[in-house]
CSV table of C-alpha atoms in Angstrom, one decimal:
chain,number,residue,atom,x,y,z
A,1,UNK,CA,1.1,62.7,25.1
A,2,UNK,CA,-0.5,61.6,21.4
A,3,UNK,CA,2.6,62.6,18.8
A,4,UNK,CA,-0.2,63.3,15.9
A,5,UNK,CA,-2.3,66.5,16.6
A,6,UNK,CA,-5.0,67.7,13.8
A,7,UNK,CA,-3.8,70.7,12.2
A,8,UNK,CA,-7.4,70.8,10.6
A,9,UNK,CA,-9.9,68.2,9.0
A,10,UNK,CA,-7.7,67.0,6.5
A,11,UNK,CA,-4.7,66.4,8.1
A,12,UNK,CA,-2.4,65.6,11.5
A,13,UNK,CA,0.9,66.2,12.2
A,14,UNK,CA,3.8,64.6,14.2
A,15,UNK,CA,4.0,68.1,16.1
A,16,UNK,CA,7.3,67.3,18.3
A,17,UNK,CA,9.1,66.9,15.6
A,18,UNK,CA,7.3,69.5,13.6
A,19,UNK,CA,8.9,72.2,16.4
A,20,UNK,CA,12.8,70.5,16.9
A,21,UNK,CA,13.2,70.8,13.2
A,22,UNK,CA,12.3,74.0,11.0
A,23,UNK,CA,11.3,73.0,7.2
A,24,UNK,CA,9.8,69.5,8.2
A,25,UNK,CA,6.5,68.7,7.0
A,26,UNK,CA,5.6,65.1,8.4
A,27,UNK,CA,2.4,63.5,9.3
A,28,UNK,CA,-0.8,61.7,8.3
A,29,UNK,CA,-4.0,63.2,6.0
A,30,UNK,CA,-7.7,61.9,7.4
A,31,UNK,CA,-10.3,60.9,5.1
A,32,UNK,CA,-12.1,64.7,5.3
A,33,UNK,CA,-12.4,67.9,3.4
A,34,UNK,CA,-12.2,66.4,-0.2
A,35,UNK,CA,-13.9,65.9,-3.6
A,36,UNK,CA,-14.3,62.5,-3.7
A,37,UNK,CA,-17.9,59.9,-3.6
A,38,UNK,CA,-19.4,57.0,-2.1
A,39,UNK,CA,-17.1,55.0,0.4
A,40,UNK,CA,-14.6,57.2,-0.8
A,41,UNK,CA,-15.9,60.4,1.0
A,42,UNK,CA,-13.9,62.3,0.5
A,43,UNK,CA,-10.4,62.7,0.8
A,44,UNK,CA,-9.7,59.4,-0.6
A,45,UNK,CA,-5.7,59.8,-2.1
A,46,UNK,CA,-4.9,56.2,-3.4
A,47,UNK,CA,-5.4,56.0,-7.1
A,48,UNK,CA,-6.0,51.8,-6.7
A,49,UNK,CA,-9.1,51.8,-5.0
A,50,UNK,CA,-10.9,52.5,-7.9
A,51,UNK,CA,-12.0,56.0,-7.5
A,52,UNK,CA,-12.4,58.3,-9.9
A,53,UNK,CA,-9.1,59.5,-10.9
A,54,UNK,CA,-9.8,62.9,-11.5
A,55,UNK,CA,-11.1,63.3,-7.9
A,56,UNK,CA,-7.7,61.9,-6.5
A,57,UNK,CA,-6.1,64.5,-7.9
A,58,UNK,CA,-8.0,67.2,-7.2
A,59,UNK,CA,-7.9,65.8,-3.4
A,60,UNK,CA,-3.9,65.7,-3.8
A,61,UNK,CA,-4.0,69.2,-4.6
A,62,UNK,CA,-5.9,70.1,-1.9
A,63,UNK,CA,-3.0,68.8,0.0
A,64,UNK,CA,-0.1,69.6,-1.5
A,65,UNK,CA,-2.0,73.1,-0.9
A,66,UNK,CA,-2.3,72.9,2.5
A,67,UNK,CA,1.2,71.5,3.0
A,68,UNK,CA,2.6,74.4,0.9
A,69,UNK,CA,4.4,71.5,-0.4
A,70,UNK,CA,4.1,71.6,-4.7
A,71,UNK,CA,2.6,67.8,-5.8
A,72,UNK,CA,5.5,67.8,-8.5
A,73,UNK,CA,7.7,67.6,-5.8
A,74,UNK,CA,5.7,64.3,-4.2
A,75,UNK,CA,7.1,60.8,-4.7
A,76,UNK,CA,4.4,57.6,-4.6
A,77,UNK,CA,4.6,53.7,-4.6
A,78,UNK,CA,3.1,51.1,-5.8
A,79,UNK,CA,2.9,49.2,-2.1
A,80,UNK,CA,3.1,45.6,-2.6
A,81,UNK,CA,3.3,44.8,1.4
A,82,UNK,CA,6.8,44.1,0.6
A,83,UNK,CA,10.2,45.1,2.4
A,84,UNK,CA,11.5,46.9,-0.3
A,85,UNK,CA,13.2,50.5,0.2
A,86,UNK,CA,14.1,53.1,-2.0
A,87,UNK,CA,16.8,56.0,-1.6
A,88,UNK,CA,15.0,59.0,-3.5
A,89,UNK,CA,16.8,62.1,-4.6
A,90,UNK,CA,15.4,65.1,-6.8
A,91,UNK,CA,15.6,63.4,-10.3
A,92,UNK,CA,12.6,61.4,-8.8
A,93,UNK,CA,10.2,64.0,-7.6
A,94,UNK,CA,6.9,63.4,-9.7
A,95,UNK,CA,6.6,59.9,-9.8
A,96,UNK,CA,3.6,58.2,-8.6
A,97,UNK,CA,2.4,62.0,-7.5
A,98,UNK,CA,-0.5,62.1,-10.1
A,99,UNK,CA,-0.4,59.0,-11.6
A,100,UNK,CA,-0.3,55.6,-10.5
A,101,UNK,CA,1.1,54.0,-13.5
A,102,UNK,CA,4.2,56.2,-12.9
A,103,UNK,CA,4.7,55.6,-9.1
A,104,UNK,CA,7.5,53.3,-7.8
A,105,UNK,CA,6.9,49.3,-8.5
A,106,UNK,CA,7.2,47.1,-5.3
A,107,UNK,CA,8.5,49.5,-2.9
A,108,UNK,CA,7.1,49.7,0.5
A,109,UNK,CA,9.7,52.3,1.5
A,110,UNK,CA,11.4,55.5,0.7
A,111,UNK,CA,14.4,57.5,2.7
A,112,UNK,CA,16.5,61.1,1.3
A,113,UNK,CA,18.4,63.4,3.1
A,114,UNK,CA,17.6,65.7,-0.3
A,115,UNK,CA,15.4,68.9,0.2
A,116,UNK,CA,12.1,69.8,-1.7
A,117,UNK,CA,10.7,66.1,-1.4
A,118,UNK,CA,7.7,65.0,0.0
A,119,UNK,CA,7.9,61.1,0.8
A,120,UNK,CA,4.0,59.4,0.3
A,121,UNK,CA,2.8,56.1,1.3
A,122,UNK,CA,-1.1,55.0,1.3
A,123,UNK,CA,-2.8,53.6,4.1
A,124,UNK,CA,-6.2,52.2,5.0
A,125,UNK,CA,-5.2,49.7,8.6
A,126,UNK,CA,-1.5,49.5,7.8
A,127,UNK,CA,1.0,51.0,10.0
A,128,UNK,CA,2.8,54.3,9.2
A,129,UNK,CA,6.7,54.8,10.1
A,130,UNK,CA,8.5,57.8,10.2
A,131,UNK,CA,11.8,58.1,10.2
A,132,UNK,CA,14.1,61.0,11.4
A,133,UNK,CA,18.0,61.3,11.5
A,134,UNK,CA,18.6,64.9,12.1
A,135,UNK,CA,21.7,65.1,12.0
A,136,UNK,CA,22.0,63.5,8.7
A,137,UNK,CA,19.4,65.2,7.8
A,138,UNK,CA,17.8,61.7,7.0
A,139,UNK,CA,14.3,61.1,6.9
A,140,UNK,CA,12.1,58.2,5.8
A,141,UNK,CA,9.0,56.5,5.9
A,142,UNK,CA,7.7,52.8,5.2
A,143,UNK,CA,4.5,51.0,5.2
A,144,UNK,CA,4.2,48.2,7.5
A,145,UNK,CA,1.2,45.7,7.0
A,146,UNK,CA,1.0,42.4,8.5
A,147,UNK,CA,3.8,41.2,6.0
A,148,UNK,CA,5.6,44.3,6.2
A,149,UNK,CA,6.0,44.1,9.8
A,150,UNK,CA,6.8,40.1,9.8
A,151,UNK,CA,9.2,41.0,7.1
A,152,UNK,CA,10.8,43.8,9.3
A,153,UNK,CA,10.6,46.8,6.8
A,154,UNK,CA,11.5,49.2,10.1
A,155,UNK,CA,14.6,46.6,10.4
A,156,UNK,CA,15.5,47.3,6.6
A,157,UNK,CA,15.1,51.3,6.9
A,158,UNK,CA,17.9,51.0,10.1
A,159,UNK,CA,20.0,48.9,8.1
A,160,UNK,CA,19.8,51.1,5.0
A,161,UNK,CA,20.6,54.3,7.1
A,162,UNK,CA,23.5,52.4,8.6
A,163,UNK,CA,25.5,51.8,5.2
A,164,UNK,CA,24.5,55.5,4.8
A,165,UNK,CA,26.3,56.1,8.3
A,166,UNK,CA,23.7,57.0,10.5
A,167,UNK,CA,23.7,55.0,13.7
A,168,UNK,CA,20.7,53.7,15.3
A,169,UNK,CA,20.9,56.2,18.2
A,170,UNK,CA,20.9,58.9,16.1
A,171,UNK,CA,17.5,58.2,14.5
A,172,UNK,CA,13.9,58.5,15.8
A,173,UNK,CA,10.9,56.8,14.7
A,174,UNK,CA,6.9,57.6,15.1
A,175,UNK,CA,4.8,54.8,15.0
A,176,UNK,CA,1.4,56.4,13.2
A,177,UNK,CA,-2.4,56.0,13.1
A,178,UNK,CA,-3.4,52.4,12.4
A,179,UNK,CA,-5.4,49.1,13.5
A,180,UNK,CA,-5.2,48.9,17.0
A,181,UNK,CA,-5.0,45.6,18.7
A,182,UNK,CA,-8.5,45.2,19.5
A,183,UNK,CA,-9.7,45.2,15.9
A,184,UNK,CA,-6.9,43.4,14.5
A,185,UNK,CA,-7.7,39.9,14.8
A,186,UNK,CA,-5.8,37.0,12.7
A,187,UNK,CA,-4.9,33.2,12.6
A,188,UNK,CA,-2.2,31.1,14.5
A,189,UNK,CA,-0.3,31.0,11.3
A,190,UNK,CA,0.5,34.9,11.5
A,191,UNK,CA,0.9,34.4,14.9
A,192,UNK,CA,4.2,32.3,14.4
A,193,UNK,CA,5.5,34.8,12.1
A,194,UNK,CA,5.5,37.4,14.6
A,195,UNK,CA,7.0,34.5,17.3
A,196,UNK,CA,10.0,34.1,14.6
A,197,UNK,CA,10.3,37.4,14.2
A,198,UNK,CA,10.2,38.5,17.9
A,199,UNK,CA,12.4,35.4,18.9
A,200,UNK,CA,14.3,35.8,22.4
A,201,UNK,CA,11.7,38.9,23.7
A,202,UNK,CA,10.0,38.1,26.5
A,203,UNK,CA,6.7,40.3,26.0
A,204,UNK,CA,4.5,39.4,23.1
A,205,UNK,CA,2.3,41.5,21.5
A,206,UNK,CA,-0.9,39.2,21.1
A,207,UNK,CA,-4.0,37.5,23.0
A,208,UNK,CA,-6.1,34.2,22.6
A,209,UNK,CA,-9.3,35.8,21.9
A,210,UNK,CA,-11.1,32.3,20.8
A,211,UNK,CA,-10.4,29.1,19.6
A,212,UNK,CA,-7.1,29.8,16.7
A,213,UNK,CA,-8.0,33.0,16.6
A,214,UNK,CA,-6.0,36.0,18.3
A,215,UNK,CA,-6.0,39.7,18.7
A,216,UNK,CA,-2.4,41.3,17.6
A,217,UNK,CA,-0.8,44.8,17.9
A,218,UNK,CA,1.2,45.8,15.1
A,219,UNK,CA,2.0,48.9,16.3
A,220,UNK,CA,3.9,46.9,19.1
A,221,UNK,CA,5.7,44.3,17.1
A,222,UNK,CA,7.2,47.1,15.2
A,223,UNK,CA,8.4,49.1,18.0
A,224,UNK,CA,9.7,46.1,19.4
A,225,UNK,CA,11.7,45.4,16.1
A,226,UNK,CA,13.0,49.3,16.2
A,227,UNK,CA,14.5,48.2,19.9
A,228,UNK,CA,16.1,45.3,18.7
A,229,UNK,CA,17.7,47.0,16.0
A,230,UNK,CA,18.8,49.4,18.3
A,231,UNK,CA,16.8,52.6,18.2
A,232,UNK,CA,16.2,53.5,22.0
A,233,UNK,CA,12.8,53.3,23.3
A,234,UNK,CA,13.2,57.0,24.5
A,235,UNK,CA,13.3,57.8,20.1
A,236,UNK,CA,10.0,56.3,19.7
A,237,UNK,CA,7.1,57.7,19.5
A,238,UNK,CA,3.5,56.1,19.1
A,239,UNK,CA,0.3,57.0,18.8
A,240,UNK,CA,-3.0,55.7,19.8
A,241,UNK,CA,-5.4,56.9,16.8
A,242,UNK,CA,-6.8,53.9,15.6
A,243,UNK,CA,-7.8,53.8,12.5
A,244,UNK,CA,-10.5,50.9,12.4
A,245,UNK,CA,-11.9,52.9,16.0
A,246,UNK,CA,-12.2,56.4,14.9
A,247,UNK,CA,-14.8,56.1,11.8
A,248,UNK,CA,-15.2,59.6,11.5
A,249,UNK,CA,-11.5,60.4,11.1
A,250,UNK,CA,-10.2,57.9,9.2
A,251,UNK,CA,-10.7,55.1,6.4
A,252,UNK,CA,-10.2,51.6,7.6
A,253,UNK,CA,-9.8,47.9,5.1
A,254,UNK,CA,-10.5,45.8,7.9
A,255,UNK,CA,-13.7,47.9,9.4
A,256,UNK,CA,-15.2,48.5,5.8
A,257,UNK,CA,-14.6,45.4,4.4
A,258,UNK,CA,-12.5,46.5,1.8
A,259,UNK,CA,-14.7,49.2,0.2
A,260,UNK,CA,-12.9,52.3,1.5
A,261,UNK,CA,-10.5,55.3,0.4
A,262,UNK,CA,-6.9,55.7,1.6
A,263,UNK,CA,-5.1,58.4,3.9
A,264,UNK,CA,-1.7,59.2,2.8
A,265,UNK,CA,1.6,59.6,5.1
A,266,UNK,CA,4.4,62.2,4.4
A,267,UNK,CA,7.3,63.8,5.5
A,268,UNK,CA,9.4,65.8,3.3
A,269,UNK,CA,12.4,69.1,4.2
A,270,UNK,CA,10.8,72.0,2.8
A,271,UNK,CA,13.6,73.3,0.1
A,272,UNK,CA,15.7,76.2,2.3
A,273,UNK,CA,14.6,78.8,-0.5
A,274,UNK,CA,10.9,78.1,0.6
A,275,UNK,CA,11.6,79.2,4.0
A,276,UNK,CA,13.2,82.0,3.9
């Protein structure tokens, strides 16, 4: 069964999780029912893609609407398709949530186990993570391109948790809307990065296409790095929106050559006083 089900146009959520766990908001916006223009149209929410700013915000609003989830309370980043991770408490609410000069530099990642904050990551291709310890009351997202993924930023969110002391049995992961394999084609040199990063499995997730050039599923690289890091398969979820596929639904790098807007992942704990 798909784990991302459209609330409305503007938005999907990871609904399973959405049900076990009163006061989560988590899930993926689509590039409809906003204010923005030209390949942009229309709920662009990355400030870097050179939109107007003024319509980002109004677009972020329409969200943080929606959510019921105040856009003070939002953190940003400015993604570097790094492995960098950030452990976010309340001080930090506002950066990057209006302005992309105040977002996070070089982080790729953010995790709490704090209420009233709504963890944000752009996306145009790139995979989405979510991350759950309920328990702990730990959740998390990261942003896993290409580099990201070779780099093993869902590695570095386990790791992180476990100095925090959640164990990676305790957490779950959804794997969100992004490139599928058929669109996603690369070199031979990314192709050995994901051979030295998948070292010793015996299941790779690539094919020859033509001569040195190869189609690759991210999606599948990372889930096999939340395996080996010890998250059980039975904690995973992953969908099958593609992002390049469905044109209507979503922006997409790769398929628009670039000229495109940017859906944003969240997941935040509504703050206990909101709920009641």
């Amino acid at each position: 069964m798909e784990p991302f089900v459209l609330k409305n146009q503007s938005y999907l959520t990871i609904d399973n999780w959405i049900q076990q766990f009163p006061g989560l908001k988590a899930g993926i916006t689509t590039k409809l029912g906003g204010t923005s223009g030209s390949y942009f149209e229309s709920l662009n929410l990355g400030f870097h893609v050179g939109d107007d700013v003024n319509d980002v915000c109004k677009n972020r609003h329409i969200v943080a609407e929606q959510l019921e989830f105040p856009l003070d309370n939002w953190v940003g980043a400015e993604q570097t398709h790094d492995i960098i991770i950030r452990n976010i408490s309340k001080a930090d609410r506002g950066k990057g949530s209006n302005s992309y000069e105040h977002s996070f530099k070089g982080t790729d990642g953010f995790y709490t186990n704090e209420e009233g904050i709504l963890l944000t990551l752009c996306f145009a291709d790139c995979v989405p993570l979510f991350f759950i310890a309920p328990e702990q009351r730990m959740i998390g997202t990261a942003h896993a391109g290409w580099k990201g993924t070779v780099g093993q930023i869902a590695k570095e969110m386990i790791t992180a948790w476990g100095k925090e002391g959640v164990k990676p049995e305790q957490i779950f992961v959804a794997i969100g809307p992004s490139i599928c394999e058929k669109c996603y084609i690369v070199d031979e040199r990314i192709i050995k990065l994901v051979e030295n990063t998948l070292e010793g499995r015996e299941s790779l997730p690539y094919n020859l296409v033509s001569e040195g050039q190869f189609s690759l599923d991210l999606r599948e690289v990372n889930r096999q790095i939340l395996l080996t890091s010890g998250v059980p398969d039975r904690n995973i979820l992953l969908t099958k929106y593609c992002t390049s596929c469905n044109q209507e639904e979503f922006f997409s790098h790769r398929r628009d050559q670039g000229k495109t807007g940017r859906m944003l992942s969240f997941i935040g704990w509504k703050e206990t006083a909101d709920r009641l």
